[in-house]
């Protein structure tokens, strides 16, 4: 087993799968977004309920519907009552009346040329398009055509573990994630940031949870293939755009491809 461990480790090093990041973090904007969501708890319930309702159209059994399963997990992570979850499922399955929502992805650019994707669930696409366009223009960005930035993102599972919350060594956690099916692990001074294929997300998460690991982030999301570094006022302007978009009732998620030096994040 000792030899097998080092063979796996050596292969990872050669493949460049283990990355050490120092000084910069493209994940801080995810942490900022999650902090904002915590502050908007009432809106989060409404947004997640809508997500469950739309997901349930493809089947009300979470075991057979991954999108619904992930939406329910998100609801429970936000302490949504079970009654709310069940009611949202019934709306989607047709047992109770519900809004006729559709999923729309808007694409554009924020301050500093940052690529931005906005996922919305709406029952009035004209209203939502006008609102999103207004927010972009008011906050120093511009709404683009479909496909203008989506090629810069890929749908992946993301699991973040704070080093201070795990008893595992770096080597043991990396090996465990690899054996569970993770695609990549980025190691910073404070975190392990594990990415997976969407279809492998739950298996990797459950494997790590079975070993006692606790996640600060656990979601299937859109991650950027490359990033734009922001400094100073551009960070403030970009975060203002994200905050304004997330305040809109129809907007479910906002994704952006910026990063910043850790020192710049200290003000946020």
Short mmCIF file of C-alpha atoms in Angstrom, two decimals:
data_model
loop_
_atom_site.label_atom_id
_atom_site.label_comp_id
_atom_site.label_asym_id
_atom_site.label_seq_id
_atom_site.Cartn_x
_atom_site.Cartn_y
_atom_site.Cartn_z
CA UNK A 1 0.00 0.00 0.00
CA UNK A 2 2.96 2.29 0.73
CA UNK A 3 4.22 1.92 -2.83
CA UNK A 4 0.77 2.45 -4.33
CA UNK A 5 0.34 5.69 -2.38
CA UNK A 6 3.55 7.15 -3.72
CA UNK A 7 2.77 6.02 -7.27
CA UNK A 8 -0.55 7.89 -7.13
CA UNK A 9 1.10 10.94 -5.61
CA UNK A 10 3.88 10.98 -8.22
CA UNK A 11 1.31 10.73 -11.05
CA UNK A 12 -0.59 13.69 -9.62
CA UNK A 13 2.53 15.78 -9.39
CA UNK A 14 3.49 15.00 -13.00
CA UNK A 15 -0.01 15.73 -14.22
CA UNK A 16 -0.07 19.05 -12.41
CA UNK A 17 -3.33 18.18 -10.71
CA UNK A 18 -2.30 19.49 -7.30
CA UNK A 19 -1.93 23.24 -7.38
CA UNK A 20 -0.61 25.51 -4.64
CA UNK A 21 -2.07 28.98 -4.71
CA UNK A 22 -0.49 31.82 -2.74
CA UNK A 23 -1.26 35.51 -2.75
CA UNK A 24 -4.36 35.31 -4.96
CA UNK A 25 -7.74 33.70 -4.62
CA UNK A 26 -10.45 33.29 -7.23
CA UNK A 27 -12.61 31.67 -4.53
CA UNK A 28 -13.02 34.75 -2.35
CA UNK A 29 -15.77 36.05 -4.63
CA UNK A 30 -17.63 32.77 -3.99
CA UNK A 31 -17.19 33.27 -0.26
CA UNK A 32 -18.41 36.86 -0.57
CA UNK A 33 -21.48 35.66 -2.46
CA UNK A 34 -22.26 33.06 0.19
CA UNK A 35 -21.88 35.67 2.90
CA UNK A 36 -24.34 37.88 1.06
CA UNK A 37 -26.77 34.97 0.80
CA UNK A 38 -26.63 34.48 4.55
CA UNK A 39 -27.55 38.13 4.99
CA UNK A 40 -30.52 37.78 2.64
CA UNK A 41 -32.05 34.72 4.30
CA UNK A 42 -35.66 35.62 3.45
CA UNK A 43 -34.87 36.03 -0.22
CA UNK A 44 -32.83 32.82 -0.23
CA UNK A 45 -35.90 30.82 0.86
CA UNK A 46 -37.91 32.26 -2.03
CA UNK A 47 -35.13 31.65 -4.56
CA UNK A 48 -34.45 28.07 -3.44
CA UNK A 49 -38.17 27.26 -3.38
CA UNK A 50 -38.40 28.41 -6.99
CA UNK A 51 -35.38 26.27 -7.87
CA UNK A 52 -36.97 23.19 -6.28
CA UNK A 53 -40.24 23.83 -8.11
CA UNK A 54 -38.53 24.01 -11.51
CA UNK A 55 -36.37 20.96 -10.78
CA UNK A 56 -39.42 18.92 -9.70
CA UNK A 57 -40.95 19.26 -13.18
CA UNK A 58 -38.56 16.52 -14.28
CA UNK A 59 -39.70 14.18 -11.51
CA UNK A 60 -40.61 14.54 -7.85
CA UNK A 61 -38.36 11.68 -6.65
CA UNK A 62 -34.97 13.12 -5.58
CA UNK A 63 -33.35 9.71 -5.99
CA UNK A 64 -34.06 9.84 -9.72
CA UNK A 65 -33.62 13.59 -10.24
CA UNK A 66 -30.16 14.98 -9.47
CA UNK A 67 -31.16 18.61 -10.00
CA UNK A 68 -33.96 18.23 -7.47
CA UNK A 69 -31.65 16.38 -5.10
CA UNK A 70 -29.10 19.21 -5.22
CA UNK A 71 -31.81 21.86 -4.81
CA UNK A 72 -33.16 20.11 -1.71
CA UNK A 73 -29.63 19.83 -0.30
CA UNK A 74 -29.19 23.57 -0.86
CA UNK A 75 -32.50 24.25 0.89
CA UNK A 76 -31.52 22.19 3.90
CA UNK A 77 -28.09 23.85 4.03
CA UNK A 78 -30.00 27.14 4.38
CA UNK A 79 -32.23 25.66 7.13
CA UNK A 80 -35.40 25.79 5.05
CA UNK A 81 -38.30 24.00 6.84
CA UNK A 82 -39.36 20.65 5.39
CA UNK A 83 -42.90 21.95 4.84
CA UNK A 84 -41.55 24.61 2.48
CA UNK A 85 -39.52 22.01 0.60
CA UNK A 86 -42.49 19.66 0.21
CA UNK A 87 -44.75 22.50 -0.94
CA UNK A 88 -42.21 23.57 -3.59
CA UNK A 89 -41.95 19.97 -4.86
CA UNK A 90 -45.73 19.69 -5.11
CA UNK A 91 -45.90 22.91 -7.11
CA UNK A 92 -43.35 21.57 -9.58
CA UNK A 93 -45.01 18.18 -9.91
CA UNK A 94 -48.43 19.75 -10.51
CA UNK A 95 -50.04 18.70 -7.22
CA UNK A 96 -50.36 22.37 -6.29
CA UNK A 97 -50.58 25.43 -8.47
CA UNK A 98 -47.26 27.14 -9.14
CA UNK A 99 -45.72 29.80 -11.31
CA UNK A 100 -44.72 28.97 -14.86
CA UNK A 101 -41.01 29.66 -14.49
CA UNK A 102 -38.32 29.28 -17.13
CA UNK A 103 -34.56 29.25 -16.77
CA UNK A 104 -32.68 32.01 -18.60
CA UNK A 105 -28.93 32.65 -18.59
CA UNK A 106 -27.76 36.20 -19.21
CA UNK A 107 -24.15 37.00 -20.14
CA UNK A 108 -22.20 40.21 -20.00
CA UNK A 109 -19.18 42.10 -18.73
CA UNK A 110 -18.56 43.85 -15.44
CA UNK A 111 -16.02 46.48 -14.39
CA UNK A 112 -12.50 45.70 -15.55
CA UNK A 113 -13.73 43.40 -18.31
CA UNK A 114 -14.85 40.66 -15.91
CA UNK A 115 -17.02 37.98 -17.54
CA UNK A 116 -20.38 37.63 -15.76
CA UNK A 117 -23.08 34.99 -16.07
CA UNK A 118 -26.49 35.51 -14.47
CA UNK A 119 -28.84 32.56 -13.97
CA UNK A 120 -32.48 33.58 -13.58
CA UNK A 121 -35.77 31.76 -13.03
CA UNK A 122 -38.60 33.96 -14.22
CA UNK A 123 -42.26 33.96 -15.16
CA UNK A 124 -41.80 37.14 -17.21
CA UNK A 125 -38.69 37.17 -19.40
CA UNK A 126 -39.27 40.75 -20.63
CA UNK A 127 -39.34 42.11 -17.08
CA UNK A 128 -36.26 40.18 -16.04
CA UNK A 129 -34.24 41.08 -19.14
CA UNK A 130 -35.00 44.78 -18.63
CA UNK A 131 -34.08 44.60 -14.94
CA UNK A 132 -30.80 42.77 -15.57
CA UNK A 133 -29.82 45.12 -18.39
CA UNK A 134 -30.52 48.14 -16.17
CA UNK A 135 -28.42 46.73 -13.31
CA UNK A 136 -25.46 46.07 -15.62
CA UNK A 137 -25.53 49.56 -17.12
CA UNK A 138 -26.01 51.30 -13.76
CA UNK A 139 -23.08 49.42 -12.18
CA UNK A 140 -20.47 49.96 -14.86
CA UNK A 141 -21.06 46.82 -16.91
CA UNK A 142 -22.89 45.87 -20.05
CA UNK A 143 -25.17 42.99 -20.99
CA UNK A 144 -23.90 40.97 -23.95
CA UNK A 145 -25.23 38.47 -26.45
CA UNK A 146 -25.84 34.80 -25.64
CA UNK A 147 -22.56 32.91 -25.80
CA UNK A 148 -20.29 35.91 -25.35
CA UNK A 149 -18.77 34.65 -22.09
CA UNK A 150 -20.23 31.20 -21.40
CA UNK A 151 -17.25 29.57 -23.13
CA UNK A 152 -15.09 30.87 -20.26
CA UNK A 153 -16.96 28.77 -17.66
CA UNK A 154 -17.55 25.08 -17.03
CA UNK A 155 -20.10 23.40 -14.81
CA UNK A 156 -18.33 21.62 -11.95
CA UNK A 157 -18.82 20.44 -8.42
CA UNK A 158 -16.94 22.48 -5.81
CA UNK A 159 -16.07 21.37 -2.29
CA UNK A 160 -14.06 23.64 0.01
CA UNK A 161 -12.58 22.41 3.29
CA UNK A 162 -10.97 24.79 5.77
CA UNK A 163 -7.66 23.36 6.97
CA UNK A 164 -8.44 24.33 10.54
CA UNK A 165 -11.58 22.17 10.40
CA UNK A 166 -9.87 18.93 9.39
CA UNK A 167 -7.54 16.59 11.21
CA UNK A 168 -6.33 15.02 7.96
CA UNK A 169 -2.85 15.74 6.65
CA UNK A 170 -2.47 17.36 3.25
CA UNK A 171 -1.27 14.10 1.72
CA UNK A 172 -4.08 12.00 3.19
CA UNK A 173 -6.84 14.39 2.14
CA UNK A 174 -5.47 14.74 -1.37
CA UNK A 175 -5.25 10.98 -1.77
CA UNK A 176 -8.75 10.47 -0.39
CA UNK A 177 -10.21 13.05 -2.78
CA UNK A 178 -8.38 11.47 -5.72
CA UNK A 179 -9.58 7.98 -4.91
CA UNK A 180 -13.16 9.25 -4.45
CA UNK A 181 -13.18 10.61 -8.01
CA UNK A 182 -12.18 14.27 -7.67
CA UNK A 183 -10.84 15.91 -10.83
CA UNK A 184 -8.61 18.48 -9.17
CA UNK A 185 -7.49 19.80 -5.79
CA UNK A 186 -6.10 23.27 -5.23
CA UNK A 187 -4.25 23.80 -1.97
CA UNK A 188 -3.96 27.23 -0.38
CA UNK A 189 -2.56 28.24 2.98
CA UNK A 190 -6.04 27.91 4.50
CA UNK A 191 -8.15 25.58 2.34
CA UNK A 192 -8.48 22.53 0.16
CA UNK A 193 -10.56 23.41 -2.92
CA UNK A 194 -11.78 20.23 -4.59
CA UNK A 195 -13.44 20.18 -8.00
CA UNK A 196 -15.40 17.30 -9.51
CA UNK A 197 -17.45 16.47 -12.56
CA UNK A 198 -21.11 17.31 -11.82
CA UNK A 199 -22.10 13.65 -11.94
CA UNK A 200 -19.35 12.74 -9.43
CA UNK A 201 -20.05 15.57 -7.00
CA UNK A 202 -22.32 13.68 -4.60
CA UNK A 203 -20.13 10.58 -4.48
CA UNK A 204 -17.01 12.61 -3.67
CA UNK A 205 -18.92 14.69 -1.09
CA UNK A 206 -20.38 11.63 0.62
CA UNK A 207 -17.01 9.86 0.69
CA UNK A 208 -15.31 12.82 2.35
CA UNK A 209 -18.22 13.32 4.76
CA UNK A 210 -17.95 9.68 5.80
CA UNK A 211 -14.40 10.48 6.92
CA UNK A 212 -15.63 13.36 9.05
CA UNK A 213 -14.86 16.24 6.69
CA UNK A 214 -16.97 19.41 6.92
CA UNK A 215 -17.37 21.80 3.97
CA UNK A 216 -17.61 25.57 3.95
CA UNK A 217 -18.78 25.32 0.34
CA UNK A 218 -20.42 22.33 -1.32
CA UNK A 219 -22.25 23.00 -4.59
CA UNK A 220 -22.42 22.34 -8.30
CA UNK A 221 -21.59 25.68 -9.86
CA UNK A 222 -20.06 27.43 -12.85
CA UNK A 223 -16.31 27.87 -12.45
CA UNK A 224 -14.15 30.08 -14.68
CA UNK A 225 -11.52 28.53 -16.95
CA UNK A 226 -9.45 31.71 -16.63
CA UNK A 227 -9.65 34.79 -14.44
CA UNK A 228 -9.20 38.55 -14.51
CA UNK A 229 -7.29 40.14 -11.65
CA UNK A 230 -8.91 43.19 -10.06
CA UNK A 231 -7.45 45.72 -7.68
CA UNK A 232 -8.64 48.72 -5.67
CA UNK A 233 -11.90 50.36 -6.69
CA UNK A 234 -12.55 47.79 -9.42
CA UNK A 235 -13.13 45.14 -6.73
CA UNK A 236 -15.62 47.40 -4.96
CA UNK A 237 -17.41 48.17 -8.24
CA UNK A 238 -17.54 44.50 -9.23
CA UNK A 239 -18.95 43.43 -5.87
CA UNK A 240 -21.55 46.20 -6.09
CA UNK A 241 -22.69 44.78 -9.45
CA UNK A 242 -22.94 41.25 -8.04
CA UNK A 243 -24.82 42.46 -4.97
CA UNK A 244 -27.31 44.42 -7.09
CA UNK A 245 -27.93 41.43 -9.35
CA UNK A 246 -28.45 39.07 -6.42
CA UNK A 247 -30.93 41.49 -4.85
CA UNK A 248 -33.21 40.93 -7.85
CA UNK A 249 -35.92 38.40 -7.02
CA UNK A 250 -35.62 36.60 -10.37
CA UNK A 251 -31.85 36.07 -10.18
CA UNK A 252 -30.79 32.71 -8.78
CA UNK A 253 -27.02 32.75 -9.21
CA UNK A 254 -24.29 35.11 -10.39
CA UNK A 255 -20.93 33.82 -11.65
CA UNK A 256 -17.89 35.97 -12.40
CA UNK A 257 -14.31 35.22 -13.43
CA UNK A 258 -12.35 37.66 -11.28
CA UNK A 259 -9.73 37.19 -8.59
CA UNK A 260 -7.76 39.53 -6.38
CA UNK A 261 -4.73 39.60 -4.17
CA UNK A 262 -5.48 38.36 -0.66
CA UNK A 263 -4.38 41.72 0.75
CA UNK A 264 -7.08 43.48 -1.30
CA UNK A 265 -9.74 41.15 0.10
CA UNK A 266 -8.98 42.19 3.68
CA UNK A 267 -11.32 45.16 3.26
CA UNK A 268 -14.24 42.85 2.44
#
